[in-house]
Amino acid sequence: MKAHEQGFDVVVQSEDSWGKVPNDSAKDDDNPKGIFSLSKAACDFMEDNRGRPFFVYLSHYAIHAALQSRNSSLEKFKSKEINEPHPSPLYLANTYDMDEGVGVVMNKLKELGLEENTLVVFTSDNGGTQAAVQDPLRGNKGSYYEGGIREPFIIRWPSVTKPGSHCDVPVISQDLFPTFVAAADVTVPSGKLLDGEGLLPLLRGEKTLKREAIFWHFPGYLSEPVLRGRARDVRGGFRSCPVSVIRKGDWKFHLFLEEWLLDGGYEKLSTNNAVELYNLKEDLGEYHDLSDANTDKRDELLGDLLAWHKSVAAPIPTEPNPKYAPGAKADTKGNKGKRKAATL
C-alpha cells in the first residue's frame, strides 16, 4: 500500500532517496539521501498547519544503504583518526548529515513557537547492521536478539516531560499510536482494540505501565546471518527463522517455531533447541540460556506466549514444507524451500 493510501493528506518523497548515485558524484551534494529536502517539506507542512493540531511522520532514508553524505561532511570524518571496529567515515558522515536534518526540523518548531507543546519522537525501525558496533548486544537488524530489536528512542515534549529524564520501562513501536491518540485527547471508539499501550504515564514521570509483557512474532525467514546469531540459523544462512518472543520484566524468552512444531514441542524441550531464556538485567548480551536452569520461569513465559498467540490469532506455521529436501543447502537469495521449516 502506498503512503497516500494510508490516511496521509500530504506525501513527499525525495528523488534518488535510496542513494543509488555514488557518493563521488556531484549530484545532490547538498541533499544526500534527500535529507534536507525531506526536512524542508516537513517544515513547510508545519508552517502551513501551525494554527491547528498536525501530525508529521518524517521517515528519512538515511542512514540506510547505499550511503551518501555531503562532500564537506565526508572530509570532516576523513580527517579524523578512526580505529576499527568503528564505522567508516562515510557512515559517520551520513549520520552527521541526518542529525543536522533533524536539527532543521527542531529549529523550525522553535521558530514557529510550537516546541513547548509539540510531542517529538525520534526512533528507528530496527537495530544496527553489521556495519554498526553494538557490543555487547547479540545479533543485528533482522534478529530478535537485543542487537536486532533494541533501538534509539527519544521523546521531547517540554510542557509534559522533564528534560534530561530517563526511563527504563520497555516499550515497543506499537505504543506510539495509542500515545498519540491519548496526547490528542481523542476518544477511541467503543470496542476498538489498539495494539500497544499509551506512554503518557511514563512521559509524566510514572514508573510503570498496566501491561506485564510485550511480544514479537515473526513466522518467516530472513536471509544473511547476523553477528553471534543462533548457530542453527547461521548454518542455514539466516538472520532469523520463525520465532516468537516475550519480554516480561527483566526476563526474555524466545520460542523457535520450527523446533517447537517439528521436534517434539514441550515434551522435548530439554533437547529440541526450541526455547531460550535470558535475564537481561544480568545478561544483556543473551549469552547464557537459562531455560534448563530455571524451568519455572521458562514454563511461565511459554504459557504467557502461547496464550498471547491465541488471543491475537497469531499466524503459526502448521504444515511440513512440501519443498523440504533433507541435506540440501538453503538458497539464501529468496528460495527458502529447502529448509526443514513448516509453512504458513
Coordinates of C-alpha atoms in Angstrom, one line a residue:
M1 CA 0.0 0.0 0.0
K2 CA 1.3 3.4 -0.9
A3 CA 1.8 6.2 1.6
H4 CA -1.0 8.3 0.3
E5 CA -3.4 5.4 0.7
Q6 CA -2.8 5.1 4.4
G7 CA -4.5 8.3 5.6
F8 CA -1.9 10.9 4.9
D9 CA -3.1 14.2 3.5
V10 CA 0.3 15.1 2.0
V11 CA 3.0 12.8 0.9
V12 CA 6.5 13.9 -0.1
Q13 CA 9.3 11.6 -1.4
S14 CA 12.8 12.6 -2.4
E15 CA 14.3 11.9 -5.8
D16 CA 17.1 9.4 -5.6
S17 CA 16.4 9.0 -1.9
W18 CA 17.8 5.4 -1.8
G19 CA 21.2 6.8 -2.6
K20 CA 21.9 4.9 -5.8
V21 CA 24.1 7.7 -7.1
P22 CA 27.7 7.1 -6.0
N23 CA 28.9 9.4 -3.3
D24 CA 31.7 10.7 -5.6
S25 CA 29.1 12.2 -7.9
A26 CA 28.4 15.9 -7.8
K27 CA 24.7 15.3 -7.9
D28 CA 22.8 16.2 -4.8
D29 CA 25.9 17.1 -2.8
D30 CA 23.8 19.4 -0.7
N31 CA 21.0 16.9 -0.3
P32 CA 22.4 13.4 0.3
K33 CA 19.6 10.7 0.7
G34 CA 17.1 13.5 0.4
I35 CA 17.8 14.5 4.0
F36 CA 17.4 18.3 3.6
S37 CA 14.6 18.3 1.0
L38 CA 12.5 15.9 3.2
S39 CA 13.3 18.0 6.3
K40 CA 12.2 21.2 4.4
A41 CA 9.0 19.6 3.3
A42 CA 8.2 18.7 7.0
C43 CA 8.9 22.3 8.0
D44 CA 6.7 23.7 5.2
F45 CA 3.9 21.4 6.3
M46 CA 4.2 22.5 9.9
E47 CA 4.2 26.2 9.0
D48 CA 1.1 25.7 6.8
N49 CA -0.7 24.0 9.7
R50 CA 0.7 25.9 12.7
G51 CA -2.8 27.1 13.7
R52 CA -4.2 23.6 14.2
P53 CA -3.1 20.2 15.5
F54 CA -1.0 18.3 13.0
F55 CA 0.9 15.0 12.6
V56 CA 4.2 14.8 10.7
Y57 CA 5.8 11.4 10.0
L58 CA 9.3 12.1 8.8
S59 CA 11.0 8.8 7.8
H60 CA 14.5 9.5 6.5
Y61 CA 16.1 7.2 4.0
A62 CA 19.4 7.9 5.8
I63 CA 21.3 6.1 7.1
H64 CA 20.1 3.1 5.0
A65 CA 22.5 1.9 2.4
A66 CA 23.6 2.9 -0.1
L67 CA 25.3 5.6 2.0
Q68 CA 25.6 9.2 0.9
S69 CA 26.9 12.4 2.5
R70 CA 27.8 15.9 1.7
N71 CA 31.4 16.1 0.5
S72 CA 32.2 18.6 3.3
S73 CA 30.9 16.1 5.9
L74 CA 32.9 13.3 4.4
E75 CA 36.0 15.3 4.5
K76 CA 35.4 16.2 8.2
F77 CA 35.4 12.5 9.1
K78 CA 38.2 11.5 6.7
S79 CA 40.5 13.8 8.7
K80 CA 39.7 12.1 12.0
E81 CA 41.6 9.1 13.3
I82 CA 39.0 6.3 13.3
N83 CA 40.1 2.9 14.6
E84 CA 38.4 -0.3 13.9
P85 CA 35.8 -1.6 14.6
H86 CA 34.2 1.9 14.3
P87 CA 32.1 2.6 11.2
S88 CA 33.6 4.1 8.0
P89 CA 34.0 7.8 7.5
L90 CA 31.1 7.7 5.0
Y91 CA 28.8 6.0 7.5
L92 CA 29.7 8.6 10.1
A93 CA 29.3 11.5 7.6
N94 CA 25.8 10.2 6.6
T95 CA 24.8 10.0 10.2
Y96 CA 26.1 13.5 10.8
D97 CA 24.0 14.9 7.9
M98 CA 20.9 13.1 9.1
D99 CA 21.4 14.6 12.6
E100 CA 21.6 18.1 11.0
G101 CA 18.4 17.4 9.1
V102 CA 16.7 16.6 12.5
G103 CA 18.1 19.9 13.8
V104 CA 16.4 21.7 10.9
V105 CA 13.0 20.4 12.0
M106 CA 13.6 21.2 15.7
N107 CA 14.7 24.7 14.9
K108 CA 11.6 25.2 12.8
L109 CA 9.4 24.2 15.8
K110 CA 11.1 26.8 17.9
E111 CA 10.8 29.5 15.2
L112 CA 7.0 28.8 15.0
G113 CA 6.6 28.9 18.7
L114 CA 5.4 25.3 18.8
E115 CA 8.3 23.5 20.6
E116 CA 6.9 23.6 24.1
N117 CA 3.6 21.8 23.3
T118 CA 4.7 19.5 20.4
L119 CA 5.4 15.9 21.1
V120 CA 8.5 14.8 19.1
V121 CA 9.7 11.2 18.9
F122 CA 13.0 10.1 17.4
T123 CA 13.4 6.3 16.9
S124 CA 14.3 3.7 14.4
D125 CA 12.6 0.6 12.9
N126 CA 15.3 -1.9 13.8
G127 CA 18.7 -2.4 15.4
G128 CA 22.0 -1.7 13.7
T129 CA 23.5 -3.5 10.7
Q130 CA 26.7 -5.5 10.7
A131 CA 28.5 -2.2 10.0
A132 CA 27.5 -0.8 13.4
V133 CA 29.3 -1.7 16.6
Q134 CA 26.7 -3.0 19.1
D135 CA 28.8 -4.9 21.7
P136 CA 27.8 -6.5 23.9
L137 CA 24.5 -7.0 22.1
R138 CA 24.0 -10.2 20.2
G139 CA 22.6 -10.1 16.6
N140 CA 21.7 -7.1 14.4
K141 CA 19.0 -5.9 12.1
G142 CA 16.5 -8.8 11.4
S143 CA 17.4 -10.7 14.5
Y144 CA 15.2 -11.0 17.6
Y145 CA 18.2 -10.8 20.0
E146 CA 18.7 -7.4 21.5
G147 CA 21.0 -6.3 18.7
G148 CA 18.1 -6.6 16.3
I149 CA 15.3 -5.0 18.2
R150 CA 16.9 -2.6 20.7
E151 CA 16.6 0.9 19.2
P152 CA 17.2 4.6 20.0
F153 CA 14.0 6.1 21.4
I154 CA 14.0 9.7 22.4
I155 CA 10.9 11.8 23.2
R156 CA 10.8 15.6 23.6
W157 CA 7.7 17.3 25.0
P158 CA 8.8 20.2 27.2
S159 CA 5.4 21.1 28.5
V160 CA 4.9 17.5 29.8
T161 CA 8.2 15.6 30.0
K162 CA 11.1 16.7 32.2
P163 CA 14.2 17.5 30.1
G164 CA 17.0 15.0 30.7
S165 CA 14.8 12.4 32.4
H166 CA 15.4 8.7 31.7
C167 CA 13.0 5.8 31.7
D168 CA 13.9 2.0 31.8
V169 CA 10.4 0.6 31.2
P170 CA 10.5 -1.5 28.0
V171 CA 8.3 -0.1 25.2
I172 CA 7.6 -1.1 21.6
S173 CA 6.8 0.8 18.4
Q174 CA 3.1 -0.3 18.6
D175 CA 2.9 2.0 21.6
L176 CA 3.2 5.1 19.5
F177 CA -0.3 5.2 18.0
P178 CA -2.1 4.9 21.4
T179 CA 0.3 7.5 22.8
F180 CA -0.6 10.0 20.0
V181 CA -4.3 9.3 20.5
A182 CA -4.0 10.0 24.2
A183 CA -1.9 13.1 23.7
A184 CA -4.5 14.5 21.3
D185 CA -7.3 13.6 23.8
V186 CA -9.1 11.6 21.2
T187 CA -11.7 9.0 22.3
V188 CA -11.1 5.5 21.0
P189 CA -14.3 4.1 19.5
S190 CA -16.1 1.6 21.7
G191 CA -14.9 -2.0 21.0
K192 CA -11.8 -0.8 19.1
L193 CA -8.7 -2.7 20.4
L194 CA -5.4 -0.9 19.9
D195 CA -2.1 -2.6 19.7
G196 CA 0.3 -1.3 22.3
E197 CA -0.2 0.9 25.3
G198 CA -0.2 4.7 25.6
L199 CA 3.0 6.0 27.1
L200 CA 1.6 9.2 28.7
P201 CA 2.1 7.9 32.3
L202 CA 5.8 7.4 31.6
L203 CA 6.1 10.8 29.9
R204 CA 4.6 12.3 33.1
G205 CA 7.2 10.7 35.3
E206 CA 5.4 7.5 36.4
K207 CA 7.5 4.3 36.5
T208 CA 5.1 1.6 35.3
L209 CA 2.5 0.7 32.7
K210 CA -0.5 -1.5 33.1
R211 CA 0.7 -4.4 31.0
E212 CA 3.1 -7.1 32.2
A213 CA 4.8 -8.0 29.0
I214 CA 5.5 -7.1 25.4
F215 CA 5.6 -9.5 22.4
W216 CA 7.2 -10.0 19.0
H217 CA 6.1 -12.5 16.4
F218 CA 7.9 -13.4 13.2
P219 CA 6.7 -16.6 11.5
G220 CA 9.0 -16.3 8.5
Y221 CA 12.6 -16.2 7.3
L222 CA 15.3 -13.6 6.6
S223 CA 18.5 -14.3 4.7
E224 CA 22.1 -13.4 5.7
P225 CA 23.4 -14.4 9.1
V226 CA 23.8 -11.9 12.0
L227 CA 26.7 -11.3 14.4
R228 CA 26.7 -14.0 17.1
G229 CA 23.4 -15.4 15.8
R230 CA 21.8 -18.7 16.6
A231 CA 24.0 -21.5 15.3
R232 CA 21.3 -23.5 13.5
D233 CA 20.1 -20.4 11.7
V234 CA 23.6 -19.2 10.8
R235 CA 24.5 -22.6 9.2
G236 CA 21.4 -22.2 7.0
G237 CA 22.3 -18.6 6.1
F238 CA 19.5 -16.9 8.0
R239 CA 19.3 -13.9 10.3
S240 CA 16.0 -15.3 11.7
C241 CA 13.8 -18.3 11.3
P242 CA 10.2 -18.4 12.6
V243 CA 10.2 -17.2 16.2
S244 CA 8.0 -15.6 18.9
V245 CA 9.5 -13.6 21.8
I246 CA 8.1 -12.3 25.1
R247 CA 9.8 -9.7 27.3
K248 CA 8.4 -9.7 30.9
G249 CA 10.3 -7.6 33.4
D250 CA 13.9 -8.5 33.2
W251 CA 13.2 -11.8 31.5
K252 CA 13.2 -12.5 27.8
F253 CA 12.0 -15.8 26.2
H254 CA 12.4 -17.0 22.6
L255 CA 10.2 -19.7 21.1
F256 CA 11.6 -21.0 17.9
L257 CA 8.7 -22.4 15.9
E258 CA 10.4 -24.9 13.7
E259 CA 11.8 -26.8 16.6
W260 CA 8.6 -26.4 18.7
L261 CA 6.3 -27.7 16.0
L262 CA 8.5 -30.3 14.3
D263 CA 10.8 -31.6 17.0
G264 CA 8.5 -32.7 19.9
G265 CA 7.2 -29.5 21.5
Y266 CA 7.1 -29.3 25.3
E267 CA 8.0 -32.9 25.8
K268 CA 11.4 -32.5 24.1
L269 CA 12.3 -29.0 25.4
S270 CA 15.5 -30.3 27.0
T271 CA 16.8 -31.5 23.7
N272 CA 15.0 -29.9 20.8
N273 CA 16.5 -26.4 21.0
A274 CA 13.1 -24.8 20.8
V275 CA 13.4 -22.3 23.6
E276 CA 15.9 -19.8 25.0
L277 CA 15.5 -17.9 28.3
Y278 CA 17.6 -14.9 29.4
N279 CA 17.7 -12.5 32.3
L280 CA 18.6 -9.2 30.6
K281 CA 19.4 -7.4 33.8
E282 CA 22.3 -9.8 34.3
D283 CA 23.0 -10.9 30.7
L284 CA 22.1 -8.1 28.2
G285 CA 24.1 -9.9 25.5
E286 CA 21.9 -13.0 25.8
Y287 CA 24.8 -15.4 26.1
H288 CA 23.6 -17.5 29.0
D289 CA 20.5 -19.6 28.2
L290 CA 18.7 -20.3 31.5
S291 CA 15.8 -22.4 30.0
D292 CA 17.1 -25.6 31.7
A293 CA 18.3 -24.0 34.9
N294 CA 15.1 -22.1 35.6
T295 CA 12.3 -24.2 34.3
D296 CA 9.6 -22.5 36.4
K297 CA 10.3 -19.1 34.7
R298 CA 10.6 -20.9 31.3
D299 CA 7.2 -22.5 31.7
E300 CA 5.6 -19.3 32.9
L301 CA 6.8 -17.3 29.9
L302 CA 6.0 -20.2 27.5
G303 CA 2.4 -20.2 28.8
D304 CA 2.1 -16.5 28.6
L305 CA 3.4 -16.5 25.0
L306 CA 1.1 -19.3 23.9
A307 CA -1.9 -17.6 25.4
W308 CA -0.9 -14.4 23.6
H309 CA -0.7 -16.4 20.3
K310 CA -4.3 -17.5 20.9
S311 CA -5.6 -14.0 22.0
V312 CA -4.4 -12.3 18.8
A313 CA -4.8 -15.3 16.4
A314 CA -1.1 -15.1 15.5
P315 CA -0.4 -17.0 12.3
I316 CA 1.6 -20.1 13.1
P317 CA 3.4 -22.5 10.7
T318 CA 1.4 -25.7 10.9
E319 CA 2.3 -27.9 7.9
P320 CA 5.5 -29.5 6.7
N321 CA 7.2 -27.6 3.9
P322 CA 6.5 -29.5 0.7
K323 CA 9.8 -28.3 -0.8
Y324 CA 11.9 -29.5 2.1
A325 CA 14.9 -31.5 0.8
P326 CA 16.9 -33.2 3.6
G327 CA 20.6 -32.3 3.3
A328 CA 20.1 -29.7 0.6
K329 CA 21.8 -26.4 1.0
A330 CA 19.5 -23.4 1.6
D331 CA 19.2 -20.8 -1.1
T332 CA 19.5 -17.5 0.9
K333 CA 18.6 -15.3 -2.0
G334 CA 14.9 -15.9 -1.7
N335 CA 14.1 -19.6 -2.1
K336 CA 13.7 -20.9 1.5
G337 CA 12.0 -24.1 0.3
K338 CA 14.8 -26.4 1.2
R339 CA 14.8 -25.6 4.9
K340 CA 13.2 -28.0 7.3
A341 CA 10.6 -25.4 8.0
A342 CA 7.0 -25.7 8.5
T343 CA 5.0 -23.4 6.3
L344 CA 2.1 -21.0 6.9

